[in-house]
Short mmCIF file of C-alpha atoms in Angstrom, two decimals:
data_model
loop_
_atom_site.label_atom_id
_atom_site.label_comp_id
_atom_site.label_asym_id
_atom_site.label_seq_id
_atom_site.Cartn_x
_atom_site.Cartn_y
_atom_site.Cartn_z
CA GLY A 13 101.09 -74.16 -62.35
CA GLU A 14 103.24 -73.77 -65.41
CA ASP A 15 103.10 -70.46 -67.23
CA VAL A 16 103.95 -69.06 -70.65
CA GLU A 17 104.29 -65.28 -71.08
CA GLN A 18 104.59 -63.06 -74.12
CA SER A 19 104.06 -59.39 -74.87
CA LEU A 20 100.62 -58.48 -76.19
CA PHE A 21 101.46 -56.27 -79.17
CA LEU A 22 104.21 -55.78 -81.75
CA SER A 23 104.22 -53.33 -84.65
CA VAL A 24 106.81 -53.56 -87.45
CA ARG A 25 107.35 -51.92 -90.81
CA GLU A 26 106.70 -54.00 -93.91
CA GLY A 27 109.95 -55.58 -95.10
CA ASP A 28 111.62 -55.46 -91.68
CA SER A 29 112.17 -58.47 -89.44
CA SER A 30 109.71 -59.22 -86.65
CA VAL A 31 110.90 -60.81 -83.43
CA ILE A 32 108.29 -62.18 -81.05
CA ASN A 33 109.54 -63.23 -77.63
CA CYS A 34 108.23 -65.69 -75.08
CA THR A 35 109.27 -66.96 -71.67
CA TYR A 36 108.12 -70.10 -69.92
CA THR A 37 108.50 -71.55 -66.46
CA ASP A 38 108.45 -75.34 -66.92
CA SER A 39 112.04 -76.55 -66.79
CA SER A 40 110.93 -79.96 -68.04
CA SER A 41 109.41 -78.64 -71.27
CA THR A 42 110.00 -81.06 -74.11
CA TYR A 43 108.33 -79.30 -77.04
CA LEU A 44 107.92 -75.60 -77.71
CA TYR A 45 105.55 -74.34 -80.36
CA TRP A 46 104.57 -71.27 -82.33
CA TYR A 47 100.99 -71.02 -83.57
CA LYS A 48 99.47 -68.36 -85.84
CA GLN A 49 95.86 -67.22 -85.71
CA GLU A 50 94.42 -65.09 -88.49
CA PRO A 51 91.20 -63.10 -87.91
CA GLY A 52 88.13 -65.32 -87.53
CA ALA A 53 90.12 -68.54 -87.82
CA GLY A 54 91.48 -71.30 -85.63
CA LEU A 55 95.13 -71.69 -84.69
CA GLN A 56 97.62 -72.97 -87.23
CA LEU A 57 100.84 -74.68 -86.13
CA LEU A 58 103.73 -72.69 -87.65
CA THR A 59 106.66 -74.57 -86.25
CA TYR A 60 107.92 -76.38 -83.18
CA ILE A 61 111.27 -77.15 -81.62
CA PHE A 62 112.47 -79.91 -79.37
CA SER A 63 113.94 -78.75 -76.09
CA ASN A 64 117.36 -80.23 -76.97
CA MET A 65 117.67 -77.90 -79.98
CA ASP A 66 118.94 -74.30 -79.98
CA MET A 67 117.62 -73.17 -83.31
CA LYS A 68 115.30 -74.18 -86.12
CA GLN A 69 114.95 -72.41 -89.45
CA ASP A 70 112.16 -72.85 -91.96
CA GLN A 71 112.15 -70.39 -94.89
CA ARG A 72 111.40 -66.95 -93.40
CA LEU A 73 110.92 -68.30 -89.87
CA THR A 74 113.71 -68.77 -87.33
CA VAL A 75 113.07 -70.13 -83.86
CA LEU A 76 115.67 -69.61 -81.15
CA LEU A 77 115.58 -71.43 -77.84
CA ASN A 78 117.60 -70.45 -74.78
CA LYS A 79 116.83 -73.29 -72.41
CA LYS A 80 118.92 -71.85 -69.58
CA ASP A 81 116.85 -68.65 -69.55
CA LYS A 82 113.62 -70.44 -70.62
CA HIS A 83 113.30 -68.00 -73.50
CA LEU A 84 111.87 -68.72 -76.93
CA SER A 85 111.74 -66.34 -79.88
CA LEU A 86 110.24 -66.36 -83.35
CA ARG A 87 111.88 -64.23 -86.03
CA ILE A 88 109.98 -63.53 -89.24
CA ALA A 89 112.26 -62.19 -91.96
CA ASP A 90 110.97 -59.71 -94.58
CA THR A 91 107.64 -59.25 -92.81
CA GLN A 92 104.67 -58.99 -95.17
CA THR A 93 101.10 -57.76 -94.68
CA GLY A 94 99.95 -61.38 -94.73
CA ASP A 95 101.94 -61.94 -91.55
CA SER A 96 99.47 -59.78 -89.61
CA ALA A 97 97.99 -62.16 -87.06
CA ILE A 98 98.12 -63.25 -83.43
CA TYR A 99 101.09 -65.46 -82.61
CA PHE A 100 100.85 -67.89 -79.70
CA CYS A 101 103.84 -69.38 -77.94
CA ALA A 102 103.17 -72.75 -76.27
CA GLU A 103 104.95 -75.59 -74.49
CA SER A 104 104.26 -79.14 -73.45
CA SER A 105 106.00 -81.54 -71.13
CA PHE A 106 105.43 -84.76 -69.28
CA SER A 107 104.63 -82.76 -66.15
CA SER A 108 101.66 -81.13 -67.93
CA ALA A 109 100.38 -84.61 -68.93
CA SER A 110 101.07 -83.75 -72.57
CA LYS A 111 98.63 -80.85 -72.50
CA ILE A 112 99.90 -77.82 -74.34
CA ILE A 113 100.15 -74.63 -72.27
CA PHE A 114 99.54 -71.51 -74.37
CA GLY A 115 100.70 -67.95 -73.86
CA SER A 116 98.28 -65.05 -74.16
CA GLY A 117 99.25 -64.29 -77.74
CA THR A 118 101.12 -61.43 -79.43
CA ARG A 119 99.20 -59.37 -81.96
CA LEU A 120 101.56 -58.49 -84.84
CA SER A 121 100.58 -55.50 -86.94
CA ILE A 122 102.41 -54.39 -90.07
CA ARG A 123 103.00 -50.70 -90.94
CA PRO A 124 103.36 -49.73 -94.61
CA GLU B 23 91.49 -79.40 -96.60
CA ALA B 24 90.69 -79.26 -92.88
CA ASP B 25 90.99 -82.51 -90.95
CA ILE B 26 89.00 -81.18 -88.01
CA TYR B 27 85.59 -79.67 -88.54
CA GLN B 28 83.53 -77.41 -86.35
CA THR B 29 79.92 -76.50 -86.97
CA PRO B 30 78.33 -74.05 -86.99
CA ARG B 31 80.90 -71.34 -87.76
CA TYR B 32 78.63 -68.65 -86.38
CA LEU B 33 75.62 -68.96 -84.07
CA VAL B 34 73.35 -66.27 -82.66
CA ILE B 35 70.86 -67.63 -80.17
CA GLY B 36 68.47 -66.40 -77.48
CA THR B 37 69.00 -66.70 -73.75
CA GLY B 38 67.82 -69.99 -72.25
CA LYS B 39 68.19 -72.06 -75.42
CA LYS B 40 70.04 -75.37 -75.46
CA ILE B 41 72.88 -75.55 -77.96
CA THR B 42 75.37 -78.13 -79.13
CA LEU B 43 78.62 -77.19 -80.85
CA GLU B 44 79.90 -79.95 -83.09
CA CYS B 45 83.52 -81.03 -83.51
CA SER B 46 84.67 -83.93 -85.67
CA GLN B 47 88.12 -85.09 -86.78
CA THR B 48 89.14 -87.60 -89.41
CA MET B 49 92.67 -88.25 -88.18
CA GLY B 50 91.88 -90.95 -85.62
CA HIS B 51 93.35 -88.84 -82.81
CA ASP B 52 92.68 -90.03 -79.27
CA LYS B 53 93.15 -86.65 -77.60
CA MET B 54 90.65 -83.85 -78.15
CA TYR B 55 90.23 -80.45 -76.52
CA TRP B 56 87.79 -77.55 -76.24
CA TYR B 57 89.08 -74.02 -75.70
CA GLN B 58 87.17 -70.81 -75.04
CA GLN B 59 88.84 -67.73 -76.46
CA ASP B 60 88.33 -64.24 -75.03
CA PRO B 61 87.92 -61.23 -77.30
CA GLY B 62 91.28 -60.22 -75.83
CA MET B 63 92.85 -63.34 -77.39
CA GLU B 64 93.72 -65.58 -74.41
CA LEU B 65 92.83 -69.28 -74.76
CA HIS B 66 91.19 -71.11 -71.85
CA LEU B 67 91.01 -74.92 -71.77
CA ILE B 68 87.47 -75.90 -70.72
CA HIS B 69 87.29 -79.64 -71.54
CA TYR B 70 89.53 -82.43 -72.81
CA SER B 71 89.32 -86.10 -73.61
CA TYR B 72 92.03 -88.73 -73.97
CA GLY B 73 89.76 -91.30 -75.61
CA VAL B 74 86.29 -92.75 -75.90
CA ASN B 75 84.24 -92.43 -72.69
CA SER B 76 86.97 -90.24 -71.16
CA THR B 77 86.24 -86.58 -70.46
CA GLU B 78 87.81 -84.13 -68.02
CA LYS B 79 87.21 -80.52 -67.06
CA GLY B 80 89.88 -78.05 -68.00
CA ASP B 81 91.49 -75.14 -66.22
CA LEU B 82 88.58 -72.75 -66.67
CA SER B 83 85.31 -73.66 -65.02
CA SER B 84 82.54 -73.91 -67.60
CA GLU B 85 78.82 -74.60 -67.46
CA SER B 86 79.12 -76.60 -70.66
CA THR B 87 79.34 -80.38 -70.88
CA VAL B 88 81.00 -82.70 -73.38
CA SER B 89 80.73 -86.31 -74.46
CA ARG B 90 83.04 -88.71 -76.30
CA ILE B 91 81.09 -91.68 -77.54
CA ARG B 92 83.09 -92.03 -80.76
CA THR B 93 86.78 -91.30 -81.34
CA GLU B 94 86.08 -88.81 -84.10
CA HIS B 95 83.33 -86.82 -82.40
CA PHE B 96 83.56 -84.45 -79.39
CA PRO B 97 80.44 -82.26 -79.08
CA LEU B 98 80.03 -79.49 -76.50
CA THR B 99 76.59 -78.71 -75.06
CA LEU B 100 75.20 -75.73 -73.19
CA GLU B 101 71.86 -76.63 -71.56
CA SER B 102 70.76 -73.02 -71.10
CA ALA B 103 72.71 -70.37 -72.96
CA ARG B 104 73.38 -67.00 -71.31
CA PRO B 105 74.98 -63.80 -72.61
CA SER B 106 78.07 -64.60 -70.52
CA HIS B 107 78.61 -67.63 -72.79
CA THR B 108 79.22 -65.33 -75.76
CA SER B 109 82.71 -66.24 -77.00
CA GLN B 110 84.69 -68.10 -79.63
CA TYR B 111 84.95 -71.86 -79.03
CA LEU B 112 87.88 -73.74 -80.55
CA CYS B 113 88.17 -77.51 -80.83
CA ALA B 114 91.53 -79.26 -81.26
CA SER B 115 92.88 -82.78 -81.52
CA SER B 116 96.27 -84.38 -81.06
CA GLY B 117 97.76 -87.72 -82.01
CA SER B 118 101.37 -86.99 -81.22
CA PRO B 119 103.55 -84.57 -79.27
CA ASP B 120 104.16 -82.39 -82.31
CA GLY B 121 101.23 -80.11 -81.66
CA TYR B 122 97.49 -79.78 -81.89
CA THR B 123 95.35 -79.46 -85.00
CA PHE B 124 92.67 -76.82 -84.51
CA GLY B 125 89.27 -76.41 -86.11
CA SER B 126 88.15 -73.04 -87.50
CA GLY B 127 86.10 -72.28 -84.40
CA THR B 128 82.49 -71.46 -83.58
CA ARG B 129 81.68 -67.87 -82.74
CA LEU B 130 78.72 -67.96 -80.35
CA THR B 131 76.61 -64.90 -79.53
CA VAL B 132 73.85 -65.20 -76.93
CA VAL B 133 71.33 -62.37 -77.01
#
């Protein structure tokens, strides 16, 4: 079946940029998503990108998509303590019957 | 304000009890989902529904059951809770390709 992979942990210094990476296997992916989960909460949709786009920017967040390599990244500029959370990469396509396939999540921790 | 509601937020219950986790959404979404989340973060799809009277099992086998009698309501039931059912349960709904809306989750502990 289709798969989404991401590293489990990332630690960055407050004020630096965070880059969370993700790879996926479904070549027919149409939408790619980044979700954020804070402790004890559900998942919150941060942003998404259509597969025909290379980049999307929204304030401190930049999403880059390399469709050839099936690689998605999320860059958080000027990382703050409030950015500490688990970040899930996800994709959907017609082949997955519109179900969203989630990665295992990357836990972002911020060092002072 | 949340558009998808899960109750209870926390539940501690004894082995063998029957429990129902509630999930309701006010967005009129046809598609609804239940995920089980490990302490180690990974999400596992256990049930989904694409409309009233439509329910399917997900990728992870689960002893729970679901029903979808009304569009807005998608409850999950465990007939006899066991310690292995201890987990966080997340409900989500979707009305378009631009992502799911998640509830806040129910953290279930079976003692």
